Structures are given as structure tokens and as C-alpha cells.
XYZ file of C-alpha atoms in Angstrom:
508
model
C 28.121 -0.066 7.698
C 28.207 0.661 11.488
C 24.788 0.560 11.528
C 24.165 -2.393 9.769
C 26.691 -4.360 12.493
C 24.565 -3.008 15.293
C 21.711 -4.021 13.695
C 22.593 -7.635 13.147
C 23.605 -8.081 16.497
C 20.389 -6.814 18.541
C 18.261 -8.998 16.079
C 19.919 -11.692 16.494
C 18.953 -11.959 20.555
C 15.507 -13.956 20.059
C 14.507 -17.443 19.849
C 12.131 -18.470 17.363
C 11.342 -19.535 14.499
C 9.001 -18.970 11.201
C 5.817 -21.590 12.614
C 2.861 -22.920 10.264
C 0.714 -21.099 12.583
C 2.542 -18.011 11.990
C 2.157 -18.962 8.277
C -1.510 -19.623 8.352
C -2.644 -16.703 10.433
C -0.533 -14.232 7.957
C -2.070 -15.491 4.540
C -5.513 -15.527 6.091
C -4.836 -11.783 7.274
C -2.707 -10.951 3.803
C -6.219 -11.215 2.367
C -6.588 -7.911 3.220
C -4.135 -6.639 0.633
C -5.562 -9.245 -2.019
C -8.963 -7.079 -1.925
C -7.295 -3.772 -2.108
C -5.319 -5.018 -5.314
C -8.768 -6.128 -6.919
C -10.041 -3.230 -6.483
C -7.150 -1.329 -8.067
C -7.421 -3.669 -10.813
C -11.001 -3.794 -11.412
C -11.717 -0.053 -11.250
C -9.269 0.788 -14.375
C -10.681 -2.360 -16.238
C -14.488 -1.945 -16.246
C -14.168 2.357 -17.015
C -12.089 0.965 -20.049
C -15.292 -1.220 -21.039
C -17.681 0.691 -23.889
C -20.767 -1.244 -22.169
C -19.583 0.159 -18.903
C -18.983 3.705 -20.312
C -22.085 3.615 -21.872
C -24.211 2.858 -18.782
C -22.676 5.177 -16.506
C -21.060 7.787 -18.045
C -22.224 8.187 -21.496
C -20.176 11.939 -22.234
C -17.323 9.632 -22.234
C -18.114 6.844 -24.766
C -19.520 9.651 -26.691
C -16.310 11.506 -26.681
C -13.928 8.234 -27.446
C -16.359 6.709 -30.430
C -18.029 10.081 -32.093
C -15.833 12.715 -31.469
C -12.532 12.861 -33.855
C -11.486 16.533 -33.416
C -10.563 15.703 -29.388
C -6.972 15.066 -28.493
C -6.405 11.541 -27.524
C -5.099 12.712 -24.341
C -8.232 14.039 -22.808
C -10.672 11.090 -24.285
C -11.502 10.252 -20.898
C -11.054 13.286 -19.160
C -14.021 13.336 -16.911
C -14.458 14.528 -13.395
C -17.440 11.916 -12.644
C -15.271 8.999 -13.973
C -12.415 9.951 -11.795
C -14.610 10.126 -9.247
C -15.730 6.720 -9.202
C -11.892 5.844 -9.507
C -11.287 8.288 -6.298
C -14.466 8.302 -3.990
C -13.058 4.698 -2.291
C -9.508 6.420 -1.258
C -11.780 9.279 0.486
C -13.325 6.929 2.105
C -10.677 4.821 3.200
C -9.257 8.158 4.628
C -11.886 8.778 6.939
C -12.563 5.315 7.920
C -8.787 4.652 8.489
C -8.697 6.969 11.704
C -12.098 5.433 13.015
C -9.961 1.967 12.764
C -6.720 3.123 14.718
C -9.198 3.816 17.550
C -10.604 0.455 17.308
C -7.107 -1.835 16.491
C -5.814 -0.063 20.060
C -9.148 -0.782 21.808
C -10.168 -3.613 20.406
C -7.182 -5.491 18.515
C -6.403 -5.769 15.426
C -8.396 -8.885 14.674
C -12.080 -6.796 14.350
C -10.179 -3.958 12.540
C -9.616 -6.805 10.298
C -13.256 -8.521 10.881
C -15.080 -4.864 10.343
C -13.164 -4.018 6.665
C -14.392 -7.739 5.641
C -17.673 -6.975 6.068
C -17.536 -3.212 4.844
C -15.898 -4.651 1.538
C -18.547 -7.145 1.121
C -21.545 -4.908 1.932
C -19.824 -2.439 -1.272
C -18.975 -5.181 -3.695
C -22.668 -6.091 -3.449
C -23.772 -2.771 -4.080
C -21.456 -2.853 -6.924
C -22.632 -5.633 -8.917
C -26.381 -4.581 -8.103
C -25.871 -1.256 -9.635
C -28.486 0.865 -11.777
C -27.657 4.454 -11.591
C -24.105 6.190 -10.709
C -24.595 7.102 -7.547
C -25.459 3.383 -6.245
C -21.842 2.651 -8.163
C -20.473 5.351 -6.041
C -22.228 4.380 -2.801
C -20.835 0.769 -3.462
C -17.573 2.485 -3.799
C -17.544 4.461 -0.443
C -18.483 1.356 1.310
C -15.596 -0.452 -0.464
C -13.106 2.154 0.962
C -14.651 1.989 4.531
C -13.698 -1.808 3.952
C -9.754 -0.737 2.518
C -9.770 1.653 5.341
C -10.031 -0.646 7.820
C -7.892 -3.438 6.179
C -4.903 -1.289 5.326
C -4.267 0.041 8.518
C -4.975 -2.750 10.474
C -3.141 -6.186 8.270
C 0.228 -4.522 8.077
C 0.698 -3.809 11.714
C -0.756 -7.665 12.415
C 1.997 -8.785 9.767
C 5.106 -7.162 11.456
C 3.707 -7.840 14.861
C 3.230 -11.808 14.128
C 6.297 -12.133 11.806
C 9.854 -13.136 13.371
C 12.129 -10.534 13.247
C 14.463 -12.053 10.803
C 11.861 -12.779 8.852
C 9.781 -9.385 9.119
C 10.347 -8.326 5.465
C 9.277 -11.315 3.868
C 6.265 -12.034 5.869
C 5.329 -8.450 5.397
C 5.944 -8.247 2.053
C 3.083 -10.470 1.343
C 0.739 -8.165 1.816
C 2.000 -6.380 -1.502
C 2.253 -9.944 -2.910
C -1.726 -10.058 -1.808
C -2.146 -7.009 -3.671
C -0.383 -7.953 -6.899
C -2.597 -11.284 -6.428
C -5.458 -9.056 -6.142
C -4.728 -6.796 -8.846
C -3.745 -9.895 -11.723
C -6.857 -11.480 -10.764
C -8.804 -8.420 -11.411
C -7.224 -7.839 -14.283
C -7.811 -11.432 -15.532
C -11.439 -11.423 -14.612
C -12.052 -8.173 -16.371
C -10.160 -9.906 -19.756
C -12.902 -12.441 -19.369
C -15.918 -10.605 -18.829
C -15.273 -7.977 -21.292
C -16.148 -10.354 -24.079
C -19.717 -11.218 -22.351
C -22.595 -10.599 -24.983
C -24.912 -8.339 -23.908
C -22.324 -5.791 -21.804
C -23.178 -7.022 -18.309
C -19.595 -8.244 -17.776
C -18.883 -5.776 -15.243
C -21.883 -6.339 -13.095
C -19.399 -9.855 -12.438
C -16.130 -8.060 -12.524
C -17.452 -5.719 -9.748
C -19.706 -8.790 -7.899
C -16.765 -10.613 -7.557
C -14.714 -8.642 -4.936
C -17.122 -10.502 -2.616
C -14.982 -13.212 -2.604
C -11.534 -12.518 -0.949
C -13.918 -10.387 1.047
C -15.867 -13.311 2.158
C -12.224 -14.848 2.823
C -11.563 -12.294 4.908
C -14.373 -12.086 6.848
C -15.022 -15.927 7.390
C -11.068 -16.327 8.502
C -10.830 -12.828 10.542
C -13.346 -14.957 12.920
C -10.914 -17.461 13.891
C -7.411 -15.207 13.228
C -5.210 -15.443 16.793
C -4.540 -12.090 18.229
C -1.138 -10.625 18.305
C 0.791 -11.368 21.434
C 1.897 -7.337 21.459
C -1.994 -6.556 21.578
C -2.874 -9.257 24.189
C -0.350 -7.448 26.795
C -1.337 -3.720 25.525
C -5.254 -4.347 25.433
C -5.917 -7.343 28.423
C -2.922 -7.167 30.262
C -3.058 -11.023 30.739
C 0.651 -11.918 30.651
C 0.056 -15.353 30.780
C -2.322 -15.925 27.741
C -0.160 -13.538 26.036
C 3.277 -15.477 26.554
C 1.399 -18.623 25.620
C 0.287 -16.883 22.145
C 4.049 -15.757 22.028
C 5.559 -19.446 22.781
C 2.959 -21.153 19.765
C 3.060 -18.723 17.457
C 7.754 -18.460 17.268
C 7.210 -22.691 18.354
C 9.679 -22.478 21.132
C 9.322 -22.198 24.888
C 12.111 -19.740 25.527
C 10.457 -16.509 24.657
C 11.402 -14.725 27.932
C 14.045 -11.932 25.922
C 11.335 -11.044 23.637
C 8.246 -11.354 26.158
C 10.140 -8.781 28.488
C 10.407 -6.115 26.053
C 6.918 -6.560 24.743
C 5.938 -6.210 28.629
C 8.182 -2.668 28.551
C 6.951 -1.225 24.907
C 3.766 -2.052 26.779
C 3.861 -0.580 30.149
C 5.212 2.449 28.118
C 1.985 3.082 25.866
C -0.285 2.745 28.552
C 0.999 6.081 29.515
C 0.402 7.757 26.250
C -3.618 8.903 26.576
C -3.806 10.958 23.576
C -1.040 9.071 20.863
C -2.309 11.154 18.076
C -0.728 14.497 19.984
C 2.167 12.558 21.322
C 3.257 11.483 18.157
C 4.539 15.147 17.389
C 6.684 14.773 19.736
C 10.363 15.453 19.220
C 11.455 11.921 20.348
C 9.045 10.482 17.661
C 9.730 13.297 14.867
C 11.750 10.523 12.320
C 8.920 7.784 12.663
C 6.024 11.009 12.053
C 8.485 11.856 9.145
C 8.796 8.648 7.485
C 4.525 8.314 7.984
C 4.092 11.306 6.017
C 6.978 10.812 3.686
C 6.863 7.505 2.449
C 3.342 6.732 1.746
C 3.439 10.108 -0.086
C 6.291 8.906 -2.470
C 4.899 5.532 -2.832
C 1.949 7.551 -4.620
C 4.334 10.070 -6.905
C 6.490 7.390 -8.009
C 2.906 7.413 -10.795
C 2.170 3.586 -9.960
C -1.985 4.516 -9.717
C -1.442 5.602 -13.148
C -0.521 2.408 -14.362
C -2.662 0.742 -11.778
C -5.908 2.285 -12.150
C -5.429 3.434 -15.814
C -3.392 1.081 -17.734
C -6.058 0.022 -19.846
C -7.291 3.459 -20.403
C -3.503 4.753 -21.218
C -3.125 1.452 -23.248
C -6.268 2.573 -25.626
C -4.973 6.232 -25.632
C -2.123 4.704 -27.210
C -4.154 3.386 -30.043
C -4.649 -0.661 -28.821
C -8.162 -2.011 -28.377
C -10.396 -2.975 -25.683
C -9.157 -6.667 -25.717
C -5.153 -5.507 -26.655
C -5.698 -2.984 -23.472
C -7.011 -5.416 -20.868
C -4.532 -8.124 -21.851
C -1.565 -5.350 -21.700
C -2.915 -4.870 -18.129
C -2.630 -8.615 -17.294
C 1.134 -8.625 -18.498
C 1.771 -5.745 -16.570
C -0.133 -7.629 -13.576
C 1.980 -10.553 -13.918
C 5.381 -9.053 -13.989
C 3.978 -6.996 -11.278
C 3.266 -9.780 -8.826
C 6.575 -11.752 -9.940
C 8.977 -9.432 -8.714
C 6.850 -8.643 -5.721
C 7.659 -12.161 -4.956
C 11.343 -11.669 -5.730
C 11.483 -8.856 -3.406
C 9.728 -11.182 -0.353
C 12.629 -13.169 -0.832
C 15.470 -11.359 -1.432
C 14.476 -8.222 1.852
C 15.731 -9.611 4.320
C 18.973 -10.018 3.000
C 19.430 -7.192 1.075
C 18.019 -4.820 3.118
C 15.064 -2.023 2.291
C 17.278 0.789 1.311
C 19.455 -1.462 -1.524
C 15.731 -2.206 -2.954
C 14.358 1.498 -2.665
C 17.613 2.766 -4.155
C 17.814 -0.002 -6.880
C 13.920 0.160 -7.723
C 13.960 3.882 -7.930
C 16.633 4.049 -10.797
C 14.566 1.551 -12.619
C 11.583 3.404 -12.496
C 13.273 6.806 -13.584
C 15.216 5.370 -16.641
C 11.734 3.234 -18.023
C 9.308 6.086 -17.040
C 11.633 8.846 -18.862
C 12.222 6.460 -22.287
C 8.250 5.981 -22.135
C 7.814 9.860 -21.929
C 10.420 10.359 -24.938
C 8.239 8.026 -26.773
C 4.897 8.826 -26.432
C 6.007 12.780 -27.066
C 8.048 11.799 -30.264
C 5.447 9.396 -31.760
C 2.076 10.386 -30.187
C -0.202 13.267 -31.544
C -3.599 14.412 -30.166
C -5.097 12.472 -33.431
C -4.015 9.206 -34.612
C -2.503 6.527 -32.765
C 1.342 5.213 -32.819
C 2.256 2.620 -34.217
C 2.191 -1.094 -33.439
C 5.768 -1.588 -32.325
C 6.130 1.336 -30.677
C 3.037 0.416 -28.418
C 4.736 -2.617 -27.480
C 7.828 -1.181 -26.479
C 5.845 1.127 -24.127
C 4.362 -1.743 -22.643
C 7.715 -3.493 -22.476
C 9.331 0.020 -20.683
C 6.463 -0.116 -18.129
C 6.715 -3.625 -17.947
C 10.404 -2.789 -16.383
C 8.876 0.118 -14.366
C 6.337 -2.097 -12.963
C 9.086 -4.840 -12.127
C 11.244 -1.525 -10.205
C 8.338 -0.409 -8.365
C 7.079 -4.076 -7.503
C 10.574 -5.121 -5.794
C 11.098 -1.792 -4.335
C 8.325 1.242 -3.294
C 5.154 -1.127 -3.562
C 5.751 -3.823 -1.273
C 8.384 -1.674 1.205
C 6.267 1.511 1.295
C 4.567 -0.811 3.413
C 6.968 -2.916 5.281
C 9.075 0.338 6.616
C 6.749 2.178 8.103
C 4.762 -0.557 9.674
C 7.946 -1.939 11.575
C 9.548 1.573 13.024
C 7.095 2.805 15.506
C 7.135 2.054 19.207
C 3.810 0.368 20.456
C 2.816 3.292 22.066
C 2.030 5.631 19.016
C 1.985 1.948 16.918
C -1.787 2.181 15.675
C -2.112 5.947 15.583
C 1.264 5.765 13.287
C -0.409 3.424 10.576
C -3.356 5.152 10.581
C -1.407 8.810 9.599
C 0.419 6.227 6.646
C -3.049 4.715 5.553
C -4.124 8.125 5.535
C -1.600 10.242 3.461
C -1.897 7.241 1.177
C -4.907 7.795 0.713
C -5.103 11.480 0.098
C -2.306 11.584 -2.346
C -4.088 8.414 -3.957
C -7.034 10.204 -4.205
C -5.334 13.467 -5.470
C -3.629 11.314 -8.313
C -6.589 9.956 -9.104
C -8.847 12.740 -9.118
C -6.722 14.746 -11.488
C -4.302 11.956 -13.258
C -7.216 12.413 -16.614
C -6.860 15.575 -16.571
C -3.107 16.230 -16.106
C -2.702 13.503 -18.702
C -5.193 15.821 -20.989
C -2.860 18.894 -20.298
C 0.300 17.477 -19.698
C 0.626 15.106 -22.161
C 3.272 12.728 -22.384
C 5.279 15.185 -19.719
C 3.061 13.041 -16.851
C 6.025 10.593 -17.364
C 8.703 13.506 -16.753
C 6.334 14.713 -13.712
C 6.528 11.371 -12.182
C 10.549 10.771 -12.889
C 11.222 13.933 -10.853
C 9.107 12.929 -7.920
C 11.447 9.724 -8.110
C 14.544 11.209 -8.055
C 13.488 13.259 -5.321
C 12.263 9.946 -3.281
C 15.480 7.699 -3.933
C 17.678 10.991 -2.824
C 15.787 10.812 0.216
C 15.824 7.172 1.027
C 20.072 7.657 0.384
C 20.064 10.258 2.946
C 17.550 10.082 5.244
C 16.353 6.205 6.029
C 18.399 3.936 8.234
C 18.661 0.446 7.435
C 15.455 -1.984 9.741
C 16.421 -5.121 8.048
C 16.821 -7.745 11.208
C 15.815 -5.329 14.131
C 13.534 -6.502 16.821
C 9.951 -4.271 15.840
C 10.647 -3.009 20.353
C 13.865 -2.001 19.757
C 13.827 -0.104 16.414
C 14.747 3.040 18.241
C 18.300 2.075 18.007
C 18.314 2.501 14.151
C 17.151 6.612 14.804
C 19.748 6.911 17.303
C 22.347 5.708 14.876
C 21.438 7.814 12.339
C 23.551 10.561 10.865
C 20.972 12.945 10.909
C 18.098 11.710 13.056
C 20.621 11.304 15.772
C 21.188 14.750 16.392
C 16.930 15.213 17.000
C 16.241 12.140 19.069
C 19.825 11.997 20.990
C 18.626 15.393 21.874
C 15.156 14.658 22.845
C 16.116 12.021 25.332
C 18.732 13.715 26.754
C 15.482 15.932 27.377
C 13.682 13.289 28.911
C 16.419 12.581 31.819
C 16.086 15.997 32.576
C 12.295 15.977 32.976
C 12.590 12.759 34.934
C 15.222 14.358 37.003
């Protein structure tokens, strides 16, 4: 509670409020997150369509029409199918490091600018497609595009956003996602039932239009006041950004410590080796930690697979796709609930709460599917709607919680200095553990069985015990003064009380 007063009290020292411009700029750069979600949401439709199947990876269609002596857990167990699930997140990985280099040159608008045009140049390729590895190409050049957008919108989000407001305005770029991901999902429902199986040529075409979004608006996005003063050092043009985009005049408080957090990065050279640092040791823990958990909580299961998990649970093409839509829908609702309800109940009351969900739902569906699911045969009819009802509820836990806040938090704790290299470490674990999820989810599903749902509720526990324990409360703290929340900390005050008492002494 202690920290939660202290909290209150430093955010409460600047003027400002939430501006149209501010509004604007953020759901012209949120449509960053609205092309990752359609790409979640496209990739598991279309590899659920037989047309699709047929095309490009024939060994599968053959195994789910022909062949009745394979389990119905490893239908689609295929390493080439995964891969065109899981070559985008490698990708993304490699591009996301080539972006943190140019959002702390450059800005964050032409990180922003380059994944536009990256995601249009792949979604192209996509729809053009006549052989696998053109689909896979298209793919890479989609996750250069993610790459780029995912480590550079979040950090333009918290960096526009008024403090008190932080949550919500971040937040949206999960809402973006879930927009994304629904209208994938929708689009996919509709082009599935296109005679003559060339549906997904539009369900993959299509990406080119929040990317076109992107790109067109990226050209006229304002730069953040925080990168104006780090990249130009023009104080006035940057307190002039500062005073339109909170609507006031008095912006001096806040203008002063951007001015600091900046004077102090321009002394970091190398912030990839400074972030190891002891000082910075809870912010490099929380950008390993929590982007890893986001992926073990099993969301990319549901995301990318639903419709494939939905069939393997004996409903059709058409039953699948519209159980993904539902899922979709509830998805992006309480997304929405969550950018409304942050900044007043805090991240950790969300993490905690959303985490229990997701445990209870994901454990029932695992009883379930192990009770009433074989390898032959299907279940039946009401028991495949209470599945989808259970991860209905899990989708609804991760949606208010781990999906929109895994993230808010890490975006909004690190000091300008190691800012960019920070989000580029979270973009990246994300994407490694995304791509290790979906590289093998098939195939643990094919050995595993319904114990995937047990696998996942264990990483859970694990994640909410270490939210409980281990993350301090950011809701209402200036995004320059978050060190205050570490040095508050039960635990994280012992390492970075310590490590600036070890500063004094080297200034000394």
C-alpha cells in the first residue's frame, strides 16, 4: 500500500491533459498492433482451409481426409506447416534489433514508416503466391514489417500518452491487435466459402490494408517530444511538441525531467551492454520475464491454431472458423474492458485476476478433452461447445490481463537511456518463445495430448506467483521517474538501493 501512496503522489505533479492530437497520433500509430493481430489471425485460418492445405502442403490434407488410423492429435503435425506459422516471429527477431538502432537514431516515427512498408511488400508476396517458399518469403518480409512495428508503436504509445492515462492509451495497441485478429478471423469466415479455393489468396492480400494505413499515416505521425530532445537536441521545438500534444502551456515540471532522462542517455554509448548493469537488473528482468510468460500462458495456441484445435475436436471447416470469430470477439471486448478499467485498478490486480482465470478454464478444458477425446472419433456436440465456452473465459482472462499489459509494463519502466534497446530485448524474447511455441505447439499437441492444457496451467501459476512477488505497482507514475517504483520494492530494493549507493562512490 506504501507504494501505491508514493506512487499517486509523484504522478500527480504534471499538467496536462488527454488532447485529440494525442488521440489521433496514437490510433494512427496503434495500427501497428492491428497488423500484427491479422496476421495472428489469418495464419491459423487459411492452414485450416482444405484448398489451402491442398496447394501448399498436400501430406497434410492427405493425412486429415484419407488417413483414419492417425490420432486426431497429430492430423496436422507438420514441420513445414509450422513453419509457415513460425518463419515471421524469426524474422521479427532479427529485424527487431536492426529497429532499436534506428528508433534511437532516427525516431520512432521511420521505425514505424519502415515496418509499414516491410508488411506491405510481404502481404503482396502473400496473395501472389505459387509455390511454398514464395508463401514463406512473403512471410519473412511480414515479420521484418512486425519487427519493426512492435518494438517501435509501444514505446511511441507510453511516450505520447499522459501519465494518468498511460495504461489506457497503451492498451490500445492490444485493442489494435484484437481488432486485427477478429477481422482476420472474419475475413477468413468469408473467403473460405469462395468457389474455386482461391479464398486465401484474399485473406492473405488483404493485410495490405492496415499496412497501407500505416504507412500512408506514419508520413505525417508527430514525433515524440522525449525523442526530439534525445535525437535533435532542439529544446524549443521539443517543448512546443510537449505544450500541443498535453494542450496546456505549463509543461515546465515534465519538460525538465525529459531534459535530465535525456542528458543522462547521451552518456550511455553502448545501451545494449549497459543494460546489464546492476542499477538496471529489475527493468532487464522484467524484459526477459514478461514477454516470456505472455507466450506460456498458451495464448498462440488459441491464436494461431484455434481453428485447427477446433477441427481436432471434431467441428468443421465453417463450425471452426466461426468458433475462432467468437473467440475473436470476446477477445477484443475485454481488451477494451481492460483499457478502461488499468488505470484504476492497477496492472498487478489485472495480472493476478487474469491469471486465475486462465488456470481454472485452461485446466477444465484439459479434463475434458482427456475424458471425452480419443485419437479416433470426435466428441461430442455439447461437449465441443463447452470447450469453446471454457476458452471463451480463458480468452476473456488473458485479454484483460497478460495480452494487453505484457505490453504496457515493460514499455513504461525503462529510463530513456536503455529505453529503445529495452523494447527491442521484449520484442525479441517474444519472439523467440513465439516462435518456439509455434514451431513445436503440432507436435507437442500430437504427443502431449490434451496435457498441452496442464503444460500451459503450470507456466501460469508460475507467472501470477511472480507478478505477486516480484512486480511493483506503475499505475500513475511519470514514464522519467519510474525508478522510484524499484527503489520501493521489497526485493528490488535491496539490488538497486545497493547499486546507487555504488554510484556515489564512483562519483566520489
Amino acid at each position: 500500500m506504501a507504494v501505491g501512496l508514493a506512487i499517486s503522489s509523484e504522478g500527480s505533479q504534471y499538467n496536462g491533459r488527454m488532447t485529440s492530437f494525442v488521440v489521433l497520433s496514437c490510433m494512427m500509430a496503434a495500427m501497428g498492433g492491428v497488423i500484427f493481430g491479422y496476421d495472428i489471425g489469418i495464419s491459423g485460418g487459411v492452414t485450416s482451409m482444405e484448398s489451402f492445405l491442398k496447394k501448399f502442403f498436400p501430406e497434410v490434407y492427405r493425412k486429415m481426409k484419407e488417413d483414419t488410423e492417425i490420432s486426431n492429435y497429430c492430423k496436422f503435425d507438420s514441420q513445414l506447416l509450422t513453419s509457415f506459422t513460425s518463419s515471421l516471429y524469426l524474422a521479427g527477431l532479427v529485424a527487431s534489433f536492426f529497429a532499436s538502432s534506428v528508433t534511437r537514431a532516427f525516431g520512432r516515427k521511420p521505425s514505424i514508416l519502415l515496418g509499414g512498408v516491410a508488411f506491405l511488400a510481404g502481404a503482396a508476396l502473400g496473395g501472389a503466391a505459387s509455390n511454398v517458399y514464395m508463401l514463406i518469403f512473403g512471410r519473412v518480409l511480414l515479420g521484418v514489417g512486425v519487427g519493426f512495428a512492435n518494438q517501435s508503436v509501444p514505446l511511441y504509445l507510453s511516450e505520447m500518452a499522459p501519465p494518468r492515462y498511460r495504461g489506457a492509451v497503451n492498451n490500445g495497441f492490444q485493442f489494435s491487435v484484437g481488432i486485427g485478429a477478429l477481422s482476420a478471423n472474419l475475413i477468413n469466415y468469408g473467403t473460405q466459402k469462395i468457389k474455386g479455393g482461391w479464398g486465401w489468396r484474399i485473406s492473405l492480400a488483404m493485410a495490405a490494408v492496415p499496412a497501407s494505413i500505416l504507412t500512408l499515416g506514419a508520413l505525417f505521425l508527430p514525433e515524440t517530444p522525449n525523442s526530439l530532445i534525445q535525437r535533435a537536441n532542439n529544446h524549443e521545438r521539443a517543448k512546443d511538441m510537449l505544450q500541443r500534444v498535453r494542450g496546456i502551456t505549463d509543461v515546465q515540471a515534465e519538460f525538465d525531467d525529459l531534459i535530465k532522462a535525456s542528458s543522462i542517455s547521451k552518456t550511455i554509448e553502448h545501451p545494449f551492454k549497459n543494460i546489464i548493469r546492476r542499477k538496471y537488473r529489475p527493468q532487464l528482468a522484467m524484459a526477459i520475464a514478461i514477454p516470456f510468460f505472455q507466450q506460456v500462458t498458451g495464448i498462440n495456441v488459441i491464436a494461431f491454431y484455434a481453428p485447427i484445435l477446433f477441427r481436432t475436436i471434431g467441428l468443421g471447416e465453417s463450425a471452426s472458423l466461426l468458433s475462432s470469430i467468437v473467440t475473436g470477439v470476446v477477445g477484443t471486448a475485454s481488451t477494451f474492458i481492460s483499457m478502461l478499467i488499468v488505470d484504476k485498478l492497477g496492472r498487478r490486480a489485472l495480472f493476478i485476476f487474469g491469471g486465475v482465470q486462465m488456470f481454472v478454464s485452461q485446466v477444465m478444458v484439459g479434463g475434458i478433452m482427456a475424458a471425452q477425446l480419443g485419437d479416433q472419433g470426435g466428441i461430442g456436440k455439447g461437449y465441443a461447445y463447452i470447450v469453446l465456452i471454457l476458452i471463451c473465459i480463458y480468452v476473456a482472462g488473458f485479454g484483460w490481463s497478460w495480452g494487453p499489459l505484457g505490453w504496457l509494463v515493460p514499455s513504461e519502466i525503462f529510463p530513456l537511456e536503455i529505453r529503445s534497446a529495452g523494447q527491442s530485448i521484449v520484442v525479441a524474447v517474444s519472439f523467440i518463445f513465439t516462435f518456439i511455441v509455434a514451431q513445436t505447439f503440432l507436435s507437442m499437441l500430437c504427443h502431449l495430448k490434451s496435457g498441452i492444457f496442464f503444460f500451459f496451467g503450470v507456466w501460469v501459476v508460475i507467472m501470477t506467483a511472480f507478478v505477486y512477488l516480484l512486480l511493483p505497482e506503475t499505475k500513475n507514475m511519470p514514464i522519467e521517474k519510474m525508478d522510484i517504483v524499484w527503489r520501493d520494492h521489497w526485493f528490488w530494493k535491496r539490488i538497486v538501493g545497493e547499486a546507487v549507493e555504488d554510484s556515489k562512490i564512483e562519483i566520489a
